[in-house]
mmCIF file of C-alpha atoms in Angstrom:
data_model
loop_
_atom_site.group_PDB
_atom_site.id
_atom_site.type_symbol
_atom_site.label_atom_id
_atom_site.label_comp_id
_atom_site.label_asym_id
_atom_site.label_seq_id
_atom_site.Cartn_x
_atom_site.Cartn_y
_atom_site.Cartn_z
ATOM 1 C CA MET A 1 -6.201 -39.001 3.368
ATOM 2 C CA ARG A 2 -6.994 -41.377 6.287
ATOM 3 C CA ARG A 3 -4.104 -43.801 5.244
ATOM 4 C CA ALA A 4 -1.811 -40.750 4.795
ATOM 5 C CA LEU A 5 -2.649 -39.665 8.498
ATOM 6 C CA GLU A 6 -2.195 -42.915 9.996
ATOM 7 C CA LYS A 7 1.195 -43.314 8.232
ATOM 8 C CA SER A 8 2.315 -40.217 9.806
ATOM 9 C CA LYS A 9 1.840 -41.471 13.371
ATOM 10 C CA SER A 10 3.385 -38.658 15.970
ATOM 11 C CA SER A 11 4.578 -36.296 13.466
ATOM 12 C CA THR A 12 3.241 -32.891 13.063
ATOM 13 C CA ILE A 13 0.713 -32.430 10.363
ATOM 14 C CA ASN A 14 0.522 -29.503 7.708
ATOM 15 C CA LEU A 15 -3.167 -29.084 6.531
ATOM 16 C CA ASP A 16 -4.137 -27.373 3.074
ATOM 17 C CA PHE A 17 -7.891 -27.231 1.836
ATOM 18 C CA HIS A 18 -8.954 -25.642 -1.333
ATOM 19 C CA GLU A 19 -12.630 -25.837 -1.766
ATOM 20 C CA TYR A 20 -13.485 -27.301 -5.616
ATOM 21 C CA ASN A 21 -9.530 -28.197 -5.904
ATOM 22 C CA LEU A 22 -10.048 -31.533 -4.060
ATOM 23 C CA GLN A 23 -12.045 -34.478 -4.607
ATOM 24 C CA ILE A 24 -13.304 -34.201 -1.074
ATOM 25 C CA ASP A 25 -15.700 -32.120 0.761
ATOM 26 C CA PHE A 26 -14.633 -29.654 3.567
ATOM 27 C CA GLU A 27 -16.819 -31.896 6.519
ATOM 28 C CA SER A 28 -15.384 -34.973 5.359
ATOM 29 C CA PHE A 29 -11.676 -33.203 5.433
ATOM 30 C CA MET A 30 -12.113 -32.296 8.988
ATOM 31 C CA ALA A 31 -13.750 -35.234 10.002
ATOM 32 C CA GLU A 32 -10.708 -37.391 9.330
ATOM 33 C CA ALA A 33 -8.177 -34.261 10.174
ATOM 34 C CA GLY A 34 -9.667 -33.705 13.580
ATOM 35 C CA PRO A 35 -9.012 -36.275 15.508
ATOM 36 C CA HIS A 36 -5.487 -35.408 14.848
ATOM 37 C CA ILE A 37 -5.593 -31.834 16.108
ATOM 38 C CA ALA A 38 -3.036 -32.496 18.478
ATOM 39 C CA ARG A 39 -0.380 -32.857 15.611
ATOM 40 C CA TRP A 40 -1.550 -30.017 13.344
ATOM 41 C CA ARG A 41 1.428 -27.672 12.527
ATOM 42 C CA SER A 42 -0.032 -25.720 9.713
ATOM 43 C CA VAL A 43 -3.997 -25.283 8.719
ATOM 44 C CA LYS A 44 -4.986 -23.312 5.580
ATOM 45 C CA VAL A 45 -8.810 -23.262 4.461
ATOM 46 C CA VAL A 46 -9.962 -21.582 1.612
ATOM 47 C CA ILE A 47 -13.753 -21.620 1.354
ATOM 48 C CA ARG A 48 -15.713 -20.465 -1.439
ATOM 49 C CA SER A 49 -19.430 -21.888 -1.358
ATOM 50 C CA TYR A 50 -21.696 -20.668 1.550
ATOM 51 C CA ARG A 51 -21.988 -22.176 4.802
ATOM 52 C CA SER A 52 -22.270 -21.515 8.395
ATOM 53 C CA TRP A 53 -19.154 -20.252 10.392
ATOM 54 C CA GLU A 54 -19.702 -22.999 12.559
ATOM 55 C CA SER A 55 -19.374 -25.566 10.122
ATOM 56 C CA THR A 56 -16.564 -23.559 8.635
ATOM 57 C CA VAL A 57 -14.272 -23.957 11.695
ATOM 58 C CA GLY A 58 -16.198 -26.241 13.681
ATOM 59 C CA THR A 59 -12.979 -28.265 15.024
ATOM 60 C CA PHE A 60 -11.317 -24.845 15.830
ATOM 61 C CA THR A 61 -14.293 -23.926 18.274
ATOM 62 C CA THR A 62 -14.294 -27.663 20.156
ATOM 63 C CA GLY A 63 -10.598 -28.509 20.346
ATOM 64 C CA GLN A 64 -7.248 -27.681 21.080
ATOM 65 C CA ALA A 65 -4.591 -27.649 18.679
ATOM 66 C CA PRO A 66 -1.425 -27.129 20.847
ATOM 67 C CA SER A 67 1.288 -27.518 18.184
ATOM 68 C CA LEU A 68 -0.244 -25.047 15.981
ATOM 69 C CA GLU A 69 2.366 -22.447 14.366
ATOM 70 C CA SER A 70 0.202 -21.446 11.359
ATOM 71 C CA LEU A 71 -3.468 -20.558 10.819
ATOM 72 C CA GLU A 72 -4.926 -19.193 7.535
ATOM 73 C CA VAL A 73 -8.589 -19.083 6.901
ATOM 74 C CA TYR A 74 -10.279 -17.725 3.901
ATOM 75 C CA ALA A 75 -14.333 -17.215 3.529
ATOM 76 C CA LEU A 76 -14.373 -15.941 -0.431
ATOM 77 C CA ARG A 77 -18.090 -15.440 -0.207
ATOM 78 C CA ALA A 78 -18.837 -11.670 0.372
ATOM 79 C CA ASP A 79 -22.116 -12.860 1.965
ATOM 80 C CA HIS A 80 -19.961 -14.622 4.713
ATOM 81 C CA ILE A 81 -19.319 -11.165 5.938
ATOM 82 C CA GLN A 82 -22.943 -10.493 6.900
ATOM 83 C CA SER A 83 -23.044 -13.079 9.514
ATOM 84 C CA ARG A 84 -23.780 -11.977 13.227
ATOM 85 C CA ASN A 85 -22.209 -14.724 14.794
ATOM 86 C CA VAL A 86 -19.049 -14.098 16.467
ATOM 87 C CA ILE A 87 -16.764 -17.609 16.527
ATOM 88 C CA SER A 88 -14.771 -18.392 19.564
ATOM 89 C CA LEU A 89 -11.684 -20.731 18.697
ATOM 90 C CA PHE A 90 -10.413 -23.303 20.689
ATOM 91 C CA LYS A 91 -13.320 -23.408 23.218
ATOM 92 C CA GLY A 92 -12.453 -19.923 24.048
ATOM 93 C CA ALA A 93 -9.330 -20.363 25.552
ATOM 94 C CA PRO A 94 -6.200 -18.852 24.414
ATOM 95 C CA ALA A 95 -4.700 -19.324 21.139
ATOM 96 C CA PRO A 96 -1.639 -21.846 21.289
ATOM 97 C CA SER A 97 1.464 -20.386 22.411
ATOM 98 C CA THR A 98 3.323 -21.894 19.497
ATOM 99 C CA LEU A 99 0.955 -19.793 17.096
ATOM 100 C CA LYS A 100 3.268 -17.763 15.003
ATOM 101 C CA TYR A 101 1.199 -16.872 11.580
ATOM 102 C CA LEU A 102 -2.249 -15.800 11.637
ATOM 103 C CA THR A 103 -4.458 -14.679 8.390
ATOM 104 C CA LEU A 104 -8.140 -14.232 8.777
ATOM 105 C CA TYR A 105 -10.268 -12.977 5.722
ATOM 106 C CA ARG A 106 -13.825 -12.444 6.423
ATOM 107 C CA LEU A 107 -14.059 -14.454 9.634
ATOM 108 C CA PRO A 108 -15.995 -13.079 12.791
ATOM 109 C CA VAL A 109 -13.383 -14.286 15.429
ATOM 110 C CA ALA A 110 -13.529 -12.932 19.041
ATOM 111 C CA VAL A 111 -10.458 -11.703 19.271
ATOM 112 C CA GLU A 112 -9.831 -10.930 22.760
ATOM 113 C CA PRO A 113 -10.209 -14.348 24.302
ATOM 114 C CA LEU A 114 -7.330 -15.626 22.090
ATOM 115 C CA GLY A 115 -4.732 -13.599 23.893
ATOM 116 C CA LEU A 116 -2.441 -13.084 20.613
ATOM 117 C CA ALA A 117 1.240 -12.846 21.439
ATOM 118 C CA GLY A 118 4.553 -13.529 19.816
ATOM 119 C CA LEU A 119 3.223 -13.379 16.490
ATOM 120 C CA VAL A 120 5.559 -13.096 13.616
ATOM 121 C CA SER A 121 2.874 -12.316 10.907
ATOM 122 C CA LEU A 122 -0.810 -11.223 10.954
ATOM 123 C CA VAL A 123 -2.964 -10.410 8.272
ATOM 124 C CA LEU A 124 -6.486 -9.524 8.721
ATOM 125 C CA THR A 125 -9.210 -8.641 5.654
ATOM 126 C CA GLU A 126 -12.571 -7.782 6.724
ATOM 127 C CA ILE A 127 -12.383 -8.777 10.273
ATOM 128 C CA PRO A 128 -15.708 -7.004 11.581
ATOM 129 C CA ASN A 129 -15.058 -7.301 15.303
ATOM 130 C CA ILE A 130 -11.605 -6.275 15.891
ATOM 131 C CA SER A 131 -11.024 -2.844 17.615
ATOM 132 C CA THR A 132 -7.980 -0.753 17.504
ATOM 133 C CA SER A 133 -7.640 -1.168 21.284
ATOM 134 C CA GLU A 134 -7.343 -4.871 20.723
ATOM 135 C CA LEU A 135 -5.265 -4.490 17.901
ATOM 136 C CA LEU A 136 -2.685 -2.623 19.754
ATOM 137 C CA GLU A 137 -2.345 -5.079 22.479
ATOM 138 C CA ILE A 138 -1.724 -7.707 20.144
ATOM 139 C CA LEU A 139 1.274 -5.681 18.688
ATOM 140 C CA ARG A 140 2.570 -4.845 22.036
ATOM 141 C CA ASN A 141 2.762 -8.783 22.852
ATOM 142 C CA SER A 142 4.262 -9.414 19.649
ATOM 143 C CA PRO A 143 7.904 -7.570 19.422
ATOM 144 C CA ARG A 144 8.823 -9.595 17.042
ATOM 145 C CA LEU A 145 6.263 -9.436 14.496
ATOM 146 C CA GLU A 146 7.667 -9.368 10.964
ATOM 147 C CA THR A 147 4.518 -8.540 8.793
ATOM 148 C CA LEU A 148 1.322 -6.923 9.420
ATOM 149 C CA ALA A 149 -1.416 -6.517 6.934
ATOM 150 C CA LEU A 150 -4.955 -5.011 7.760
ATOM 151 C CA LYS A 151 -7.601 -4.459 5.280
ATOM 152 C CA ASP A 152 -10.681 -2.909 5.394
ATOM 153 C CA ASN A 153 -11.381 -3.758 9.038
ATOM 154 C CA PRO A 154 -14.298 -1.530 10.342
ATOM 155 C CA GLY A 155 -13.697 -1.892 13.890
ATOM 156 C CA LEU A 156 -10.314 -0.221 13.663
ATOM 157 C CA VAL A 157 -11.413 3.521 14.218
ATOM 158 C CA GLY A 158 -10.108 6.535 16.050
ATOM 159 C CA ILE A 159 -10.113 6.184 19.969
ATOM 160 C CA GLY A 160 -9.903 9.779 21.204
ATOM 161 C CA SER A 161 -8.575 10.431 24.385
ATOM 162 C CA GLN A 162 -7.539 7.040 25.159
ATOM 163 C CA LEU A 163 -4.763 7.143 22.821
ATOM 164 C CA SER A 164 -2.846 9.362 25.122
ATOM 165 C CA ALA A 165 -2.599 6.567 27.330
ATOM 166 C CA VAL A 166 -1.221 3.766 25.358
ATOM 167 C CA PRO A 167 2.368 3.693 25.330
ATOM 168 C CA LEU A 168 4.446 3.763 22.226
ATOM 169 C CA ILE A 169 4.695 0.296 20.465
ATOM 170 C CA ALA A 170 8.201 -1.141 19.743
ATOM 171 C CA LEU A 171 8.186 -3.500 16.571
ATOM 172 C CA PRO A 172 11.898 -3.609 15.773
ATOM 173 C CA LYS A 173 11.744 -6.592 13.208
ATOM 174 C CA LEU A 174 8.808 -5.322 11.425
ATOM 175 C CA THR A 175 9.570 -5.311 7.658
ATOM 176 C CA SER A 176 6.510 -5.459 5.555
ATOM 177 C CA LEU A 177 3.127 -2.835 6.848
ATOM 178 C CA ALA A 178 0.357 -2.495 4.393
ATOM 179 C CA LEU A 179 -3.136 -0.753 5.490
ATOM 180 C CA GLU A 180 -5.748 -0.538 2.877
ATOM 181 C CA LEU A 181 -9.205 1.070 3.475
ATOM 182 C CA ILE A 182 -9.185 1.566 7.069
ATOM 183 C CA ASP A 183 -10.749 4.324 8.908
ATOM 184 C CA HIS A 184 -8.583 7.530 8.533
ATOM 185 C CA GLU A 185 -8.161 8.329 12.521
ATOM 186 C CA GLY A 186 -8.025 4.470 13.431
ATOM 187 C CA ALA A 187 -4.910 4.281 10.846
ATOM 188 C CA ASN A 188 -3.653 7.480 12.553
ATOM 189 C CA CYS A 189 -3.855 5.571 15.733
ATOM 190 C CA ILE A 190 -2.009 2.668 14.803
ATOM 191 C CA LEU A 191 0.789 4.437 12.666
ATOM 192 C CA SER A 192 1.304 6.790 15.699
ATOM 193 C CA LYS A 193 1.883 4.404 18.282
ATOM 194 C CA ILE A 194 4.359 1.683 16.539
ATOM 195 C CA ARG A 195 7.876 2.112 16.075
ATOM 196 C CA ILE A 196 9.055 0.355 12.747
ATOM 197 C CA PRO A 197 12.776 1.471 12.427
ATOM 198 C CA SER A 198 13.664 -1.726 10.333
ATOM 199 C CA ARG A 199 10.672 -1.879 7.914
ATOM 200 C CA HIS A 200 11.159 -2.259 4.159
ATOM 201 C CA SER A 201 7.915 -1.652 2.851
ATOM 202 C CA VAL A 202 4.999 0.287 4.029
ATOM 203 C CA ASP A 203 1.902 0.177 1.531
ATOM 204 C CA PHE A 204 -1.144 2.323 2.214
ATOM 205 C CA ASP A 205 -4.272 2.301 0.352
ATOM 206 C CA VAL A 206 -6.612 5.405 1.320
ATOM 207 C CA ASP A 207 -9.303 7.376 0.106
ATOM 208 C CA ILE A 208 -8.693 11.073 1.446
ATOM 209 C CA ARG A 209 -11.746 12.665 -0.619
ATOM 210 C CA GLY A 210 -13.694 14.825 1.668
ATOM 211 C CA ILE A 211 -11.331 15.142 4.753
ATOM 212 C CA ASN A 212 -8.352 17.518 5.746
ATOM 213 C CA ALA A 213 -5.523 15.104 5.465
ATOM 214 C CA PRO A 214 -2.912 16.704 7.149
ATOM 215 C CA SER A 215 -5.083 16.996 10.034
ATOM 216 C CA VAL A 216 -6.613 13.896 10.365
ATOM 217 C CA LEU A 217 -4.248 10.975 8.984
ATOM 218 C CA PHE A 218 -1.190 12.579 7.539
ATOM 219 C CA THR A 219 0.150 14.314 11.001
ATOM 220 C CA PRO A 220 3.559 14.916 12.141
ATOM 221 C CA ALA A 221 3.079 11.901 14.885
ATOM 222 C CA ILE A 222 3.080 9.504 12.084
ATOM 223 C CA ALA A 223 5.827 10.657 10.100
ATOM 224 C CA HIS A 224 8.402 8.377 11.682
ATOM 225 C CA ILE A 225 7.364 5.813 9.186
ATOM 226 C CA LEU A 226 9.536 7.965 6.616
ATOM 227 C CA HIS A 227 12.613 7.149 7.920
ATOM 228 C CA THR A 228 14.276 3.496 8.102
ATOM 229 C CA THR A 229 17.606 2.007 9.380
ATOM 230 C CA VAL A 230 17.730 -0.482 6.393
ATOM 231 C CA PRO A 231 20.436 0.494 4.000
ATOM 232 C CA ALA A 232 19.157 1.950 0.646
ATOM 233 C CA PRO A 233 18.843 -0.832 -1.950
ATOM 234 C CA ASP A 234 19.600 1.246 -4.830
ATOM 235 C CA PRO A 235 20.504 4.961 -5.232
ATOM 236 C CA ARG A 236 16.990 5.988 -6.180
ATOM 237 C CA PHE A 237 15.615 4.763 -3.059
ATOM 238 C CA SER A 238 14.826 8.343 -1.597
ATOM 239 C CA ASP A 239 13.520 9.557 -4.853
ATOM 240 C CA ILE A 240 9.806 10.784 -4.664
ATOM 241 C CA LYS A 241 7.994 9.292 -7.522
ATOM 242 C CA ILE A 242 4.317 10.644 -8.173
ATOM 243 C CA GLU A 243 2.011 9.251 -10.624
ATOM 244 C CA VAL A 244 -1.234 11.204 -11.230
ATOM 245 C CA LYS A 245 -4.065 9.600 -13.202
ATOM 246 C CA GLY A 246 -7.638 9.934 -13.972
ATOM 247 C CA THR A 247 -10.211 12.206 -12.257
ATOM 248 C CA HIS A 248 -8.726 11.187 -8.271
ATOM 249 C CA GLY A 249 -5.841 9.166 -8.866
ATOM 250 C CA CYS A 250 -2.570 9.619 -7.413
ATOM 251 C CA THR A 251 0.093 7.264 -6.295
ATOM 252 C CA ILE A 252 3.436 8.536 -4.047
ATOM 253 C CA GLN A 253 6.417 6.434 -3.851
ATOM 254 C CA VAL A 254 9.540 7.265 -1.329
ATOM 255 C CA ARG A 255 11.888 5.070 0.675
ATOM 256 C CA GLY A 256 9.715 1.867 0.258
ATOM 257 C CA ILE A 257 6.448 3.790 1.333
ATOM 258 C CA GLU A 258 3.863 3.266 -1.389
ATOM 259 C CA LEU A 259 0.700 5.828 -1.105
ATOM 260 C CA CYS A 260 -2.212 4.819 -3.149
ATOM 261 C CA LEU A 261 -4.721 7.781 -2.724
ATOM 262 C CA LEU A 262 -7.902 8.614 -3.861
ATOM 263 C CA VAL A 263 -7.739 12.525 -3.638
ATOM 264 C CA ASP A 264 -10.147 15.715 -4.207
ATOM 265 C CA GLY A 265 -7.677 17.351 -6.611
ATOM 266 C CA GLU A 266 -4.159 19.238 -6.852
ATOM 267 C CA ASP A 267 -4.355 20.866 -3.084
ATOM 268 C CA GLN A 268 -4.659 17.432 -1.453
ATOM 269 C CA ILE A 269 -1.692 15.787 -3.372
ATOM 270 C CA GLY A 270 0.254 19.085 -2.201
ATOM 271 C CA GLY A 271 -1.035 18.442 1.262
ATOM 272 C CA VAL A 272 0.387 15.036 1.475
ATOM 273 C CA LEU A 273 3.589 16.293 -0.147
ATOM 274 C CA GLY A 274 3.670 18.958 2.377
ATOM 275 C CA TRP A 275 3.834 16.220 5.441
ATOM 276 C CA LEU A 276 6.609 14.339 3.289
ATOM 277 C CA VAL A 277 8.189 17.710 3.545
ATOM 278 C CA GLU A 278 7.872 18.147 6.990
ATOM 279 C CA GLY A 279 8.719 14.807 8.116
ATOM 280 C CA LEU A 280 11.916 14.443 5.958
ATOM 281 C CA GLY A 281 13.388 17.555 7.281
ATOM 282 C CA SER A 282 16.844 18.474 5.844
ATOM 283 C CA GLU A 283 16.673 15.274 3.992
ATOM 284 C CA ALA A 284 13.711 16.451 1.804
ATOM 285 C CA ALA A 285 16.078 18.572 -0.900
ATOM 286 C CA ALA A 286 18.112 15.702 -1.411
ATOM 287 C CA CYS A 287 15.067 13.768 -2.789
ATOM 288 C CA ALA A 288 14.596 13.864 -6.383
ATOM 289 C CA VAL A 289 10.962 13.981 -7.848
ATOM 290 C CA ARG A 290 10.014 11.971 -10.961
ATOM 291 C CA LEU A 291 6.478 12.831 -11.672
ATOM 292 C CA GLU A 292 4.521 11.137 -14.282
ATOM 293 C CA LEU A 293 1.302 12.629 -15.408
ATOM 294 C CA LYS A 294 -0.963 10.289 -17.038
ATOM 295 C CA VAL A 295 -4.473 11.215 -18.746
ATOM 296 C CA SER A 296 -5.980 13.109 -16.058
ATOM 297 C CA ASP A 297 -8.700 16.059 -15.034
ATOM 298 C CA MET A 298 -6.272 17.699 -12.771
ATOM 299 C CA ASP A 299 -4.030 21.089 -13.761
ATOM 300 C CA PRO A 300 -0.856 20.095 -14.783
ATOM 301 C CA VAL A 301 0.673 23.477 -13.796
ATOM 302 C CA ARG A 302 -0.650 23.077 -10.252
ATOM 303 C CA LEU A 303 0.564 19.821 -10.173
ATOM 304 C CA VAL A 304 4.335 20.568 -10.921
ATOM 305 C CA ALA A 305 4.030 23.403 -8.396
ATOM 306 C CA LEU A 306 5.333 21.192 -5.506
ATOM 307 C CA PRO A 307 6.280 22.469 -1.990
ATOM 308 C CA SER A 308 9.687 23.720 -1.498
ATOM 309 C CA PRO A 309 12.436 22.381 -1.209
ATOM 310 C CA LEU A 310 11.031 19.536 -3.695
ATOM 311 C CA VAL A 311 12.402 19.887 -7.118
ATOM 312 C CA ILE A 312 11.090 17.976 -10.206
ATOM 313 C CA LYS A 313 13.977 15.916 -11.654
ATOM 314 C CA HIS A 314 12.377 13.584 -14.245
ATOM 315 C CA LEU A 315 8.864 14.258 -15.935
ATOM 316 C CA SER A 316 6.300 11.920 -17.910
ATOM 317 C CA VAL A 317 3.679 13.888 -19.565
ATOM 318 C CA PRO A 318 0.961 13.139 -22.277
ATOM 319 C CA GLU A 319 1.031 15.653 -24.964
ATOM 320 C CA SER A 320 -1.859 17.354 -23.706
ATOM 321 C CA SER A 321 -0.641 18.094 -20.615
ATOM 322 C CA LEU A 322 2.395 19.274 -21.839
ATOM 323 C CA ARG A 323 0.765 21.782 -24.239
ATOM 324 C CA SER A 324 -0.980 23.341 -20.933
ATOM 325 C CA LEU A 325 2.271 23.410 -19.270
ATOM 326 C CA LEU A 326 3.982 25.355 -22.177
ATOM 327 C CA GLN A 327 0.959 27.683 -22.269
ATOM 328 C CA SER A 328 2.416 29.204 -18.769
ATOM 329 C CA PRO A 329 4.577 31.831 -18.505
ATOM 330 C CA ARG A 330 5.749 30.294 -15.079
ATOM 331 C CA VAL A 331 6.984 26.869 -16.878
ATOM 332 C CA ALA A 332 10.700 27.518 -17.616
ATOM 333 C CA ILE A 333 11.458 23.926 -19.002
ATOM 334 C CA PHE A 334 12.644 25.121 -22.119
ATOM 335 C CA HIS A 335 13.342 28.779 -21.332
ATOM 336 C CA PRO A 336 16.423 28.815 -18.905
ATOM 337 C CA SER A 337 17.196 32.519 -17.905
ATOM 338 C CA ASN A 338 19.715 34.314 -15.915
ATOM 339 C CA PRO A 339 18.948 35.109 -13.327
ATOM 340 C CA MET A 340 16.003 32.431 -13.018
ATOM 341 C CA PRO A 341 13.336 33.921 -11.167
ATOM 342 C CA SER A 342 12.209 31.891 -7.993
ATOM 343 C CA ASP A 343 8.510 31.220 -8.923
ATOM 344 C CA ARG A 344 9.600 29.783 -12.279
ATOM 345 C CA LEU A 345 8.339 25.833 -12.342
ATOM 346 C CA LEU A 346 10.303 22.859 -14.141
ATOM 347 C CA ALA A 347 13.650 24.813 -14.351
ATOM 348 C CA GLU A 348 15.744 22.167 -13.286
ATOM 349 C CA VAL A 349 13.911 19.268 -15.160
ATOM 350 C CA GLU A 350 16.812 17.081 -16.356
ATOM 351 C CA SER A 351 14.739 14.345 -18.215
ATOM 352 C CA LEU A 352 11.408 14.505 -20.375
ATOM 353 C CA VAL A 353 9.165 12.040 -21.498
ATOM 354 C CA VAL A 354 6.656 13.106 -23.899
ATOM 355 C CA LYS A 355 3.642 10.668 -24.980
ATOM 356 C CA PHE A 356 1.689 11.172 -28.182
ATOM 357 C CA GLY A 357 -1.338 9.715 -29.441
ATOM 358 C CA THR A 358 -0.268 10.221 -33.176
ATOM 359 C CA MET A 359 2.690 10.449 -35.336
ATOM 360 C CA GLU A 360 1.314 14.026 -36.606
ATOM 361 C CA ALA A 361 1.331 15.103 -33.067
ATOM 362 C CA GLN A 362 4.899 14.052 -32.365
ATOM 363 C CA ALA A 363 5.889 15.416 -35.859
ATOM 364 C CA GLU A 364 4.493 18.937 -34.551
ATOM 365 C CA PHE A 365 6.202 18.854 -31.449
ATOM 366 C CA ILE A 366 9.718 18.053 -33.062
ATOM 367 C CA VAL A 367 9.334 21.072 -35.252
ATOM 368 C CA MET A 368 8.600 22.952 -32.262
ATOM 369 C CA LEU A 369 11.528 22.276 -30.318
ATOM 370 C CA ARG A 370 13.810 22.732 -33.197
ATOM 371 C CA LEU A 371 12.369 26.348 -33.673
ATOM 372 C CA HIS A 372 12.684 27.010 -29.821
ATOM 373 C CA THR A 373 16.052 25.424 -29.987
ATOM 374 C CA GLU A 374 17.272 28.104 -32.390
ATOM 375 C CA ALA A 375 15.646 31.041 -31.097
ATOM 376 C CA MET A 376 17.701 29.773 -27.849
ATOM 377 C CA LEU A 377 20.910 29.911 -29.760
ATOM 378 C CA SER A 378 20.111 33.467 -30.998
ATOM 379 C CA ILE A 379 20.108 34.660 -27.379
ATOM 380 C CA GLY A 380 23.357 36.121 -26.181
ATOM 381 C CA ALA A 381 24.924 33.611 -23.532
ATOM 382 C CA GLU A 382 25.241 36.120 -20.816
ATOM 383 C CA SER A 383 21.167 36.286 -20.828
ATOM 384 C CA ARG A 384 20.589 32.625 -21.596
ATOM 385 C CA GLY A 385 20.591 30.664 -18.162
ATOM 386 C CA PRO A 386 22.077 27.004 -18.208
ATOM 387 C CA MET A 387 19.964 24.208 -19.470
ATOM 388 C CA SER A 388 19.189 21.604 -16.929
ATOM 389 C CA LEU A 389 17.314 19.676 -19.772
ATOM 390 C CA LYS A 390 19.647 16.663 -21.013
ATOM 391 C CA SER A 391 17.407 14.161 -22.688
ATOM 392 C CA ILE A 392 14.025 14.336 -24.508
ATOM 393 C CA GLU A 393 12.246 10.683 -25.028
ATOM 394 C CA LEU A 394 9.266 10.871 -27.442
ATOM 395 C CA ARG A 395 6.548 7.999 -27.124
ATOM 396 C CA CYS A 396 3.913 7.241 -29.538
ATOM 397 C CA LYS A 397 1.133 4.736 -28.965
ATOM 398 C CA LEU A 398 -0.029 4.022 -32.457
ATOM 399 C CA ARG A 399 -3.879 3.438 -32.627
ATOM 400 C CA VAL A 400 -4.768 0.242 -34.592
ATOM 401 C CA GLU A 401 -7.676 0.364 -36.903
ATOM 402 C CA GLY A 402 -9.687 -2.832 -38.177
#
């Protein structure tokens, strides 16, 4: 390493240290690289063993890196986060103006003295001491930001009446936004103040159990994230894809946005869909819904009762959910009538996927479907409404014994 550094002379240096992947320990690595800090262009440090913060980033706290463009520090041990020592980088001076890419993982860095500005990428995970106000200031000073990812940062909370004094922050180049395990009011503060017209993707992972999500998190103030000036990459870009599984799991995808939710039940899912409808406005009616129900404790009949004007066009369900649906007099997937009552469900489904656990159950369904078709054909055409259903796919996952 020493020879390589000496041969590089005045060239900028890219440093990459992964503990356990190298034949040198971190202290020795930094002892060799430290004297060349003025030439550092990028630094990536991945630490797995326990050590003090000071020994992890010692050189960063005592020196300047005037050419540094990218800094990534990962402290992978969970007990690192328990340290109360706050680290001041670069002798407490502002970060170099060249710094464009910053990733910090479980590192309690004093953010405000860095005066971060002009960033292109900011990724913060489990940084205990960054506040919402500090983050908004960084975003204001980084109009060229393209990537923003925030995960489990406990200081990103609501700021109450202070929010009204914060002007809107334009991030015209931001293409990727990810928020995970962020305080509900904090997330609402951030999303309500940024404008991201060119975004390609928004990933939002949040637990909304026990809260009134439409009043705390999914408010009209953040509905702007539903809209983008980026051309649709495919015809299904505006389709609303909903997946429900387990006791609390729900994922909603639309226009490059993915909401991974933990919910209390069907009403909370309906509340989020209501926010989508309001935010999409007149465009909501053109969004075909693709609903996939996996094994879940939730009531399938309530799940398919979507807020108007959303209409399910594609449905995928396990056999047990289908049986529950067919027992409801409101479900009209196989019962078109003329005229069709407005309270009927699934009347406009075009494709149906049914998942079976046994071949016997699948065979029973085929017989039922044949009998139903014969019965429908016996009804006069004037009483029988048009059938929207165009395709049925039967899937059977066989269990291998032994």
